[in-house]
Coordinates of C-alpha atoms and ligand atoms in Angstrom, one line a residue:
M172 CA 57.1 -38.4 -224.3
R173 CA 59.9 -41.6 -224.3
V174 CA 59.0 -44.3 -226.4
H175 CA 59.0 -47.6 -226.2
L176 CA 59.9 -50.2 -228.4
V177 CA 58.9 -54.3 -227.0
N178 CA 59.8 -57.0 -229.2
P179 CA 57.4 -59.5 -226.9
S180 CA 58.7 -63.3 -225.7
D181 CA 57.8 -65.7 -223.4
L182 CA 61.3 -67.4 -223.3
S183 CA 64.4 -64.9 -222.5
F184 CA 68.1 -67.7 -223.1
G185 CA 70.8 -63.9 -222.2
T186 CA 71.9 -64.4 -225.1
A187 CA 70.1 -63.9 -227.9
V188 CA 71.3 -65.4 -231.4
I189 CA 70.1 -62.8 -233.8
T190 CA 68.8 -58.7 -233.9
P191 CA 65.4 -58.3 -233.9
R192 CA 65.8 -55.8 -237.0
W193 CA 62.6 -54.3 -236.7
L194 CA 63.2 -52.9 -233.2
F195 CA 66.0 -50.6 -235.0
V196 CA 64.7 -49.7 -237.5
L197 CA 62.2 -48.2 -235.2
A198 CA 64.4 -46.3 -233.7
A199 CA 66.2 -44.8 -236.9
A200 CA 62.5 -43.6 -237.7
T201 CA 62.4 -42.6 -234.4
P202 CA 62.6 -38.4 -234.5
A203 CA 65.1 -37.0 -232.5
R204 CA 62.4 -34.8 -230.6
Y205 CA 61.8 -37.5 -228.8
G206 CA 65.0 -38.6 -228.2
T207 CA 66.6 -42.2 -227.4
P208 CA 64.4 -45.0 -227.3
V209 CA 63.7 -47.3 -225.6
I210 CA 64.4 -50.6 -226.9
V211 CA 63.4 -54.1 -225.1
D212 CA 64.0 -57.1 -227.1
E213 CA 62.9 -59.5 -224.4
T214 CA 64.4 -62.9 -225.7
V215 CA 67.8 -61.1 -224.1
D216 CA 65.5 -58.8 -220.7
P217 CA 62.0 -58.6 -219.9
F218 CA 60.2 -55.4 -220.3
D219 CA 59.8 -53.7 -217.2
P220 CA 56.0 -52.1 -216.7
E221 CA 57.9 -49.1 -214.5
S222 CA 59.7 -48.1 -216.8
V223 CA 56.6 -46.1 -218.4
T224 CA 54.9 -43.0 -217.0
P225 CA 51.6 -41.5 -218.9
G226 CA 51.7 -40.2 -222.1
D227 CA 54.8 -42.3 -223.0
V228 CA 54.5 -44.5 -226.0
V229 CA 54.8 -47.9 -226.2
G230 CA 55.1 -49.9 -230.3
I231 CA 54.9 -53.8 -229.8
G232 CA 55.8 -55.6 -232.7
I233 CA 54.1 -59.3 -233.3
H234 CA 53.7 -62.0 -235.4
T235 CA 51.8 -64.6 -234.5
G236 CA 54.8 -66.6 -232.3
N237 CA 54.1 -64.0 -229.6
A238 CA 51.3 -62.4 -230.3
L239 CA 50.1 -63.3 -227.0
R240 CA 52.8 -61.6 -224.9
G241 CA 52.9 -59.5 -227.2
Y242 CA 48.9 -59.2 -225.9
H243 CA 50.0 -58.7 -221.8
V244 CA 52.7 -56.0 -222.6
G245 CA 50.3 -53.7 -224.7
R246 CA 47.6 -54.2 -221.5
V247 CA 49.6 -53.5 -219.0
A248 CA 51.7 -49.8 -221.3
R249 CA 47.8 -49.7 -221.0
D250 CA 47.1 -49.3 -217.6
R251 CA 50.6 -47.5 -216.6
G252 CA 48.5 -45.1 -219.1
A253 CA 51.3 -44.9 -222.0
F254 CA 50.2 -44.8 -225.6
V255 CA 49.7 -48.3 -227.0
V256 CA 50.8 -49.1 -230.6
F257 CA 51.5 -52.1 -232.6
G258 CA 52.0 -53.3 -235.9
G259 CA 53.7 -56.6 -237.8
V260 CA 52.8 -58.9 -240.0
H261 CA 49.7 -60.4 -237.0
S262 CA 48.5 -56.9 -236.7
T263 CA 48.1 -55.8 -239.6
L264 CA 45.8 -59.4 -240.2
Y265 CA 44.0 -58.6 -237.0
P266 CA 43.7 -55.5 -236.4
D267 CA 40.8 -56.0 -233.7
E268 CA 41.9 -58.5 -231.9
V269 CA 44.8 -56.2 -231.2
R270 CA 42.9 -53.2 -230.0
E271 CA 40.4 -56.4 -227.9
H272 CA 43.3 -58.4 -226.7
G273 CA 46.8 -56.5 -226.3
H274 CA 44.4 -52.8 -226.2
A275 CA 45.8 -50.8 -228.6
H276 CA 44.4 -47.2 -229.1
A277 CA 46.2 -47.6 -232.5
V278 CA 47.3 -50.4 -235.2
V279 CA 49.2 -49.5 -237.9
S280 CA 49.7 -51.8 -241.2
G281 CA 52.4 -52.6 -243.7
D282 CA 55.3 -51.9 -243.9
G283 CA 56.2 -49.1 -240.2
D284 CA 59.2 -47.1 -241.7
V285 CA 57.7 -44.3 -243.5
V286 CA 54.8 -44.3 -241.4
W287 CA 55.9 -44.4 -237.7
S288 CA 56.9 -40.7 -237.3
R289 CA 53.1 -39.5 -238.7
V290 CA 51.8 -41.3 -235.0
L291 CA 54.4 -40.0 -233.1
A292 CA 53.4 -36.3 -234.3
D293 CA 49.3 -37.9 -233.6
C294 CA 50.7 -39.0 -230.5
E295 CA 52.3 -36.4 -229.3
S296 CA 49.2 -34.3 -230.6
D297 CA 46.9 -36.4 -228.7
S298 CA 44.7 -37.1 -231.8
L299 CA 46.7 -40.8 -232.7
Q300 CA 44.2 -42.4 -234.8
P301 CA 43.2 -46.5 -234.7
S302 CA 45.0 -47.6 -238.0
Y303 CA 47.4 -46.4 -240.0
D304 CA 48.1 -48.3 -242.9
G305 CA 52.0 -48.2 -243.9
G306 CA 51.6 -50.1 -247.4
R307 CA 54.4 -51.5 -248.8
I308 CA 56.9 -48.6 -249.8
P309 CA 59.9 -48.9 -252.2
G310 CA 63.0 -50.5 -251.1
D311 CA 64.4 -46.3 -250.8
S312 CA 62.6 -45.8 -248.7
F313 CA 63.8 -48.6 -245.9
V314 CA 65.1 -47.0 -243.6
A315 CA 68.7 -48.0 -242.7
A316 CA 68.6 -49.3 -238.5
R317 CA 70.4 -47.4 -235.2
W318 CA 72.8 -50.0 -234.6
D319 CA 74.6 -47.2 -232.3
L320 CA 70.9 -48.5 -230.2
L321 CA 72.5 -52.2 -230.5
E322 CA 74.8 -53.2 -227.2
P323 CA 77.0 -55.6 -228.4
E324 CA 77.4 -58.4 -226.0
K325 CA 74.2 -59.6 -226.3
Y326 CA 73.6 -61.3 -229.8
M327 CA 75.4 -63.4 -231.5
W328 CA 74.9 -62.0 -235.0
A329 CA 73.9 -59.0 -236.6
S330 CA 70.9 -58.5 -238.9
V331 CA 70.4 -55.7 -241.8
Q332 CA 67.8 -56.6 -245.3
T333 CA 69.5 -56.4 -248.6
V334 CA 65.5 -56.9 -250.5
R335 CA 61.9 -57.3 -249.0
G336 CA 59.2 -59.7 -251.2
C337 CA 59.9 -62.9 -252.9
P338 CA 58.1 -63.9 -256.4
K339 CA 56.7 -67.2 -255.5
H340 CA 53.9 -68.3 -253.6
C341 CA 54.9 -71.0 -251.1
S342 CA 51.3 -72.5 -249.6
F343 CA 52.5 -72.1 -246.2
C344 CA 54.3 -68.9 -246.0
S345 CA 53.4 -65.5 -245.4
V346 CA 56.2 -63.6 -246.2
W347 CA 54.5 -63.6 -250.2
R348 CA 50.7 -62.0 -249.2
M349 CA 52.2 -59.8 -246.8
D350 CA 55.4 -57.9 -248.0
G351 CA 55.1 -59.4 -251.9
Q352 CA 55.5 -60.9 -255.1
E353 CA 57.6 -57.9 -256.5
P354 CA 61.0 -57.5 -254.9
R355 CA 62.0 -54.5 -253.9
Q356 CA 65.6 -54.5 -253.3
R357 CA 67.8 -51.4 -251.3
V358 CA 69.7 -49.1 -252.6
I359 CA 72.9 -51.3 -252.3
N360 CA 75.3 -47.9 -250.8
E361 CA 73.1 -48.1 -247.7
V362 CA 72.8 -51.4 -247.2
I363 CA 76.9 -51.5 -246.4
R364 CA 76.5 -48.9 -244.3
E365 CA 74.6 -50.2 -242.3
I366 CA 77.1 -53.2 -242.9
V367 CA 80.4 -50.8 -241.7
A368 CA 78.2 -49.7 -238.7
L369 CA 78.1 -53.0 -237.5
R370 CA 81.7 -54.4 -238.1
R371 CA 83.0 -50.9 -236.2
K372 CA 80.9 -52.7 -232.6
G373 CA 82.4 -55.8 -233.3
F374 CA 79.6 -58.3 -235.4
R375 CA 81.4 -60.6 -238.1
F376 CA 78.7 -62.5 -238.9
I377 CA 76.1 -60.7 -240.9
V378 CA 72.7 -62.1 -241.8
L379 CA 71.2 -60.9 -244.6
A380 CA 67.5 -61.0 -243.7
D381 CA 66.4 -61.5 -246.8
D382 CA 62.9 -63.4 -247.9
N383 CA 64.7 -64.4 -250.4
F384 CA 68.0 -63.2 -251.8
Y385 CA 67.9 -65.0 -255.1
P386 CA 64.8 -62.8 -257.0
V387 CA 65.3 -63.7 -260.2
T388 CA 65.8 -67.3 -261.1
L389 CA 67.6 -68.2 -265.1
E390 CA 64.0 -69.8 -265.9
D391 CA 62.7 -66.6 -264.9
L392 CA 65.3 -65.0 -267.3
A393 CA 64.6 -67.5 -270.3
M394 CA 60.2 -66.5 -269.7
A395 CA 60.1 -62.9 -270.0
D396 CA 63.4 -63.9 -273.2
R397 CA 60.5 -66.2 -274.7
R398 CA 58.4 -62.4 -274.8
A399 CA 58.5 -60.1 -277.4
D400 CA 57.6 -57.5 -275.0
K401 CA 61.2 -57.1 -273.8
S402 CA 61.1 -55.2 -271.2
N403 CA 60.6 -57.4 -268.1
L404 CA 63.5 -59.1 -269.9
N405 CA 65.5 -56.0 -269.1
E406 CA 64.6 -54.9 -265.2
L407 CA 65.1 -58.9 -264.7
K408 CA 68.6 -58.9 -265.9
A409 CA 69.0 -54.6 -264.1
L410 CA 67.4 -56.7 -260.9
R411 CA 70.1 -59.1 -261.0
E412 CA 73.5 -57.4 -262.1
E413 CA 72.3 -55.4 -258.7
R414 CA 72.3 -58.5 -257.0
F415 CA 76.0 -58.5 -258.4
E416 CA 76.8 -55.3 -257.8
L417 CA 75.8 -55.8 -254.1
M418 CA 77.8 -59.2 -253.6
R419 CA 81.0 -57.3 -255.4
Q420 CA 80.8 -54.6 -252.5
L421 CA 80.5 -57.2 -249.7
E422 CA 83.8 -58.4 -251.4
K423 CA 85.8 -54.8 -250.2
L424 CA 84.4 -55.5 -246.1
P425 CA 86.9 -56.8 -243.8
N426 CA 88.0 -60.3 -244.6
D427 CA 87.1 -61.4 -241.5
M428 CA 83.7 -60.8 -242.1
V429 CA 80.9 -63.8 -242.9
F430 CA 77.3 -63.6 -244.7
Y431 CA 74.4 -65.6 -244.0
T432 CA 71.0 -65.3 -246.1
Q433 CA 68.3 -67.4 -247.1
I434 CA 67.7 -68.4 -251.5
T435 CA 65.8 -71.1 -252.8
M436 CA 67.1 -73.8 -254.3
E437 CA 67.7 -72.9 -257.6
A438 CA 70.1 -71.1 -257.2
A439 CA 71.8 -74.3 -256.9
E440 CA 71.2 -74.0 -261.9
D441 CA 73.4 -70.7 -261.6
P442 CA 76.7 -71.5 -260.9
E443 CA 77.8 -67.9 -261.7
F444 CA 75.1 -67.0 -258.3
L445 CA 76.6 -69.1 -256.7
D446 CA 80.4 -68.1 -257.2
A447 CA 79.6 -64.8 -257.1
M448 CA 78.1 -65.9 -253.3
R449 CA 80.5 -67.6 -252.3
R450 CA 83.4 -64.6 -252.9
A451 CA 81.9 -62.0 -250.7
R452 CA 82.1 -64.7 -248.1
I453 CA 78.2 -65.3 -248.3
R454 CA 79.2 -69.0 -247.0
G455 CA 75.3 -70.5 -245.2
A456 CA 71.4 -69.9 -246.0
L457 CA 69.1 -71.3 -244.9
V458 CA 67.0 -72.8 -247.8
G459 CA 63.4 -74.2 -248.6
I460 CA 63.6 -77.6 -250.1
E461 CA 60.5 -78.9 -247.0
S462 CA 59.9 -81.6 -248.9
V463 CA 61.7 -84.6 -249.5
T464 CA 59.3 -86.3 -252.3
P465 CA 57.6 -84.9 -255.5
E466 CA 53.9 -85.1 -254.3
G467 CA 54.5 -83.1 -251.1
L468 CA 56.8 -80.6 -253.3
K469 CA 53.3 -80.2 -254.6
A470 CA 51.1 -80.5 -252.1
V471 CA 52.8 -76.9 -250.4
Y472 CA 53.2 -74.8 -254.7
K473 CA 56.6 -75.6 -254.3
N474 CA 57.1 -77.7 -257.7
F475 CA 60.5 -75.1 -258.6
N476 CA 61.8 -77.8 -256.3
D477 CA 64.1 -81.5 -256.6
A478 CA 63.1 -84.1 -254.7
G479 CA 64.8 -87.5 -254.6
E480 CA 68.3 -87.8 -255.8
G481 CA 68.1 -85.0 -257.9
L482 CA 67.4 -83.1 -254.6
V483 CA 70.6 -84.0 -253.0
K484 CA 72.2 -83.4 -256.5
R485 CA 71.4 -79.7 -256.4
L486 CA 72.2 -80.0 -252.1
Q487 CA 75.7 -80.5 -253.1
V488 CA 76.2 -77.9 -255.5
F489 CA 75.8 -75.7 -252.6
R490 CA 78.3 -77.1 -250.8
E491 CA 81.4 -77.5 -253.8
K492 CA 79.9 -74.1 -254.3
G493 CA 81.5 -73.5 -250.4
V494 CA 77.8 -72.5 -249.4
H495 CA 76.6 -74.2 -246.5
V496 CA 73.1 -75.0 -246.3
L497 CA 70.7 -74.6 -243.4
G498 CA 68.2 -77.4 -244.6
S499 CA 63.8 -76.4 -243.5
F500 CA 61.7 -78.9 -243.7
I501 CA 58.7 -80.1 -243.1
F502 CA 56.6 -83.5 -241.9
G503 CA 53.1 -83.2 -242.0
L504 CA 51.9 -83.6 -245.6
P505 CA 49.1 -85.3 -246.5
T506 CA 51.2 -87.3 -248.6
D507 CA 53.6 -88.2 -245.9
R508 CA 53.7 -92.1 -244.6
P509 CA 56.3 -92.5 -241.4
D510 CA 59.2 -94.0 -243.4
T511 CA 59.3 -90.0 -244.9
F512 CA 60.7 -89.6 -241.6
D513 CA 63.6 -91.8 -241.8
A514 CA 64.5 -91.1 -245.8
T515 CA 64.2 -87.1 -245.3
A516 CA 66.9 -87.6 -242.2
D517 CA 68.9 -90.1 -244.8
L518 CA 68.5 -87.0 -247.7
A519 CA 68.9 -84.4 -245.6
Q520 CA 73.0 -85.8 -243.6
R521 CA 73.9 -87.8 -247.6
A522 CA 73.1 -84.4 -249.9
G523 CA 75.7 -82.6 -246.6
V524 CA 73.6 -80.6 -245.6
T525 CA 75.8 -78.6 -242.7
F526 CA 72.4 -77.4 -240.0
A527 CA 68.7 -78.5 -240.7
Q528 CA 65.2 -77.8 -238.8
F529 CA 61.9 -79.9 -238.9
V530 CA 59.2 -78.2 -238.7
M531 CA 55.7 -79.7 -238.3
L532 CA 52.6 -78.5 -240.3
Q533 CA 51.2 -76.0 -238.5
P534 CA 48.6 -73.3 -240.1
L535 CA 50.1 -70.1 -240.4
P536 CA 47.4 -66.3 -240.3
G537 CA 48.3 -65.3 -243.8
T538 CA 48.7 -67.9 -245.9
I539 CA 46.7 -70.5 -247.7
D540 CA 46.6 -73.3 -245.6
F541 CA 45.4 -71.9 -243.0
Q542 CA 43.0 -69.8 -244.5
K543 CA 42.1 -73.0 -245.8
W544 CA 41.9 -75.4 -242.3
E545 CA 40.1 -72.4 -241.2
R546 CA 37.3 -72.8 -243.3
E547 CA 37.0 -76.7 -242.5
A548 CA 37.6 -76.3 -238.4
A549 CA 35.0 -74.1 -238.3
D550 CA 33.2 -75.1 -236.1
G551 CA 35.6 -77.1 -234.5
P552 CA 36.6 -77.8 -230.7
T553 CA 37.3 -75.5 -228.7
V554 CA 39.8 -74.4 -225.3
D555 CA 38.8 -72.5 -222.8
G556 CA 36.3 -71.3 -225.0
I557 CA 38.8 -70.1 -227.8
P558 CA 38.7 -71.7 -231.1
L559 CA 41.2 -74.0 -232.5
T560 CA 41.7 -71.1 -234.9
R561 CA 42.1 -68.4 -233.0
Y562 CA 44.9 -71.3 -231.2
W563 CA 47.6 -68.5 -230.5
L564 CA 44.7 -66.7 -227.6
I565 CA 45.3 -69.9 -225.6
P566 CA 47.9 -69.5 -223.1
S567 CA 50.9 -71.8 -224.5
D568 CA 50.7 -74.1 -221.2
R569 CA 47.0 -75.6 -222.0
R570 CA 47.7 -74.5 -226.5
P571 CA 47.5 -77.9 -228.1
R572 CA 49.7 -78.6 -230.9
I573 CA 48.0 -77.8 -233.7
Y574 CA 48.5 -79.5 -236.8
T575 CA 46.2 -79.4 -239.8
P576 CA 44.2 -83.6 -239.9
H577 CA 47.4 -85.8 -241.4
P578 CA 45.0 -88.9 -243.6
V579 CA 47.5 -91.6 -241.4
M580 CA 49.4 -90.4 -238.5
S581 CA 47.9 -88.7 -235.5
P582 CA 49.1 -85.3 -233.8
D583 CA 51.5 -86.8 -231.4
E584 CA 53.3 -89.4 -234.1
I585 CA 54.1 -87.5 -235.8
R586 CA 55.0 -85.0 -233.2
V587 CA 57.2 -87.9 -231.9
R588 CA 58.4 -88.5 -235.1
T589 CA 59.9 -85.8 -235.6
Q590 CA 61.7 -85.6 -232.4
G591 CA 63.0 -88.6 -233.6
V592 CA 65.1 -87.3 -236.1
W593 CA 65.6 -84.3 -234.8
N594 CA 67.7 -85.8 -232.4
R595 CA 69.1 -87.9 -234.7
F596 CA 70.8 -85.1 -237.3
Y597 CA 72.1 -84.0 -234.1
S598 CA 73.3 -87.1 -231.9
L599 CA 77.3 -86.5 -231.1
G600 CA 77.9 -89.5 -233.0
T601 CA 76.6 -87.2 -236.6
I602 CA 77.5 -83.6 -235.8
W603 CA 81.0 -85.1 -235.6
Q604 CA 80.9 -86.8 -239.4
R605 CA 79.4 -82.9 -240.2
S606 CA 82.0 -81.6 -238.0
T607 CA 84.3 -82.3 -241.5
C608 CA 83.0 -79.1 -243.3
V609 CA 85.5 -77.1 -241.6
R610 CA 89.3 -77.7 -241.1
S611 CA 91.0 -77.4 -237.4
I612 CA 89.5 -79.4 -234.0
K613 CA 89.0 -76.0 -233.0
A614 CA 85.9 -75.3 -234.8
R615 CA 84.9 -78.4 -235.6
L616 CA 84.3 -78.2 -232.1
A617 CA 82.5 -75.0 -232.6
F618 CA 80.4 -76.6 -234.6
V619 CA 79.9 -79.3 -232.6
L620 CA 78.9 -76.6 -229.6
L621 CA 77.2 -74.4 -232.3
S622 CA 75.0 -77.5 -234.0
K623 CA 74.0 -78.6 -229.8
L624 CA 73.1 -75.1 -229.0
Y625 CA 71.0 -74.7 -232.7
R626 CA 68.9 -78.5 -231.2
Q627 CA 68.2 -76.3 -227.9
M628 CA 67.3 -73.2 -228.7
Y629 CA 64.6 -74.4 -231.2
A630 CA 64.1 -78.8 -231.2
N631 CA 63.6 -79.2 -227.2
T632 CA 61.5 -75.8 -226.9
G633 CA 59.5 -76.0 -230.0
I634 CA 58.2 -79.3 -230.4
A635 CA 58.5 -80.7 -227.0
T636 CA 54.6 -80.4 -224.9
D637 CA 56.8 -81.4 -221.8
S638 CA 56.8 -77.8 -219.4
A639 CA 59.8 -78.7 -217.2
R640 CA 62.0 -80.4 -221.0
I641 CA 61.5 -76.5 -221.7
A642 CA 62.4 -75.0 -219.2
R643 CA 65.2 -77.3 -219.0
S644 CA 66.5 -76.7 -223.2
V645 CA 66.1 -72.9 -221.7
K646 CA 68.4 -73.3 -218.7
R647 CA 70.7 -75.3 -221.3
A648 CA 70.6 -72.7 -224.5
R649 CA 71.4 -69.8 -221.6
V650 CA 75.1 -71.5 -221.1
L651 CA 75.3 -72.8 -225.3
A652 CA 74.4 -69.5 -226.2
K653 CA 77.1 -67.2 -223.7
A654 CA 79.6 -69.9 -225.0
A655 CA 78.7 -69.8 -228.7
R656 CA 78.2 -65.9 -228.6
R657 CA 82.3 -65.7 -227.9
L658 CA 82.5 -67.5 -231.1
F659 CA 80.8 -65.5 -233.7
M660 CA 82.7 -62.0 -232.4
A661 CA 85.2 -60.6 -233.6
A662 CA 87.4 -57.4 -232.7
P663 CA 85.7 -54.2 -232.8
M664 CA 87.3 -51.9 -235.8
P665 CA 86.1 -48.3 -234.7
E666 CA 88.3 -46.9 -238.2
L667 CA 87.0 -49.0 -240.8
A668 CA 86.3 -47.1 -243.9
E669 CA 83.1 -47.3 -245.6
P670 CA 84.1 -48.4 -248.9
P671 CA 82.8 -45.8 -252.2
A672 CA 79.6 -45.8 -253.8
P673 CA 79.1 -47.9 -256.7
A674 CA 78.4 -46.6 -259.7
T675 CA 75.3 -48.3 -260.6
D676 CA 73.6 -47.5 -257.3
R677 CA 70.4 -45.7 -258.1
R678 CA 66.7 -45.4 -256.8
R679 CA 64.6 -48.5 -258.1
I680 CA 60.7 -49.2 -258.2
P681 CA 59.6 -53.0 -257.2
V682 CA 60.2 -54.8 -260.7
R683 CA 57.8 -58.0 -261.7
V684 CA 59.1 -61.6 -261.5
I685 CA 56.4 -63.5 -263.2
S686 CA 57.0 -67.3 -262.1
Ligands
LIG1542 S1 60.1 -69.2 -251.3 FE1 60.9 -68.6 -249.7 S2 60.2 -66.9 -248.9 FE2 59.8 -67.6 -250.8 S3 56.9 -67.5 -251.0 FE3 58.2 -70.3 -250.9 S4 58.8 -70.5 -248.1 FE4 57.6 -68.2 -248.3

């Protein structure tokens, strides 16, 4: 019984930017008696049905964006006589759909780390159940990935997770509903051990693939301090101290290592935290800015962000503290107007955002926005009999770009204006101006290359409706990605030792953050 783990994708760039972590985690969760799992990341190489023989297990992890491709892989694998097991966010939300379209024998909901070995044992004894609930496991049960199975020549950055869950409740995001609002932090030494394993293989750029690297804000502490019962305050302080301890441990790693994470903008109010990030060489962070107007922020339940000039100042703080921001903006909010697009592009440039992504508001299953849209669009149009509220089941060449209806702009106007902002932000002249964030000419040229790659991968393949244009973008991205990968890798350090475990490292239970 061989185990295959498949990350489905319609588009392959030959070289991927970030390692799909779950593949290597489930490989580690696979008991040794089943042999080494076959790992297939279709963002790099397509799945080969011939590799599957009757009685094998094919595990497929899907989110909404790759569900349709995942279903194809599932059907092919079942035809080959394999046990087909689906997991991932989308499977958790739509287990019946996964059984119907992906021909799944079993669907795993929640975290797969612990329950996976039970699924395999049930395959072995021919007693596979239709459903398994992996639940939300505590941070000290997260399984460390098997990086020995990673082919370094195929990826630019590797990913390590330090915390799951986010205490916020943004309306367009499913993270807090799927991973919970209680941050579950991993044991620090296990995080460091994984990073050391990656540096040994030559990875020096590591993504801390956390839902929110800054789970306790100064405001959370102040609120907890106002309560008579100080137990929550003490828990929050302990959680915060663990973040600092983790960053102290990152400092001890080879100094050519660079980290990148995802945090909320409130970190700009916390100079102590930003200083610790700089010392730990966390040089970049994805910050969900979403909207530059207070009305837009209110629409997505993100009032904790600043707007206008306050926003510019907060973003500049990151830059001053040596943290490059990848700003994420959403277009198509009901409060957006045609002039919002230019205002956003201006602000992103003025605020010193190093990279930016401009996404169109799209209702994603598992979010509050989706629930609302699904209710309102219940009797809406269909494509080939498939309701738009199940848009991910429509083949991509016939799938309309889905947006929630907008009071003053058509979907196409939003799409064209969004593409215009990408073009403006990533024009050669503007990228060259921004490249002053690095010093040498070589580094500035690398910055230009990366900016162009980012745009090819995410703007042209995500927004364009014309398949010939998408194909051209994939081709260009393949060439750029190959060149860019060399910029990120370093000479392997097989002898690199792990730093001693910190004295504060301990098993912990999730903490409630009241925001
Ligand atoms: S802060 Fe980020 S991760 Fe948390 S709910 Fe909002 S968008 Fe999702």
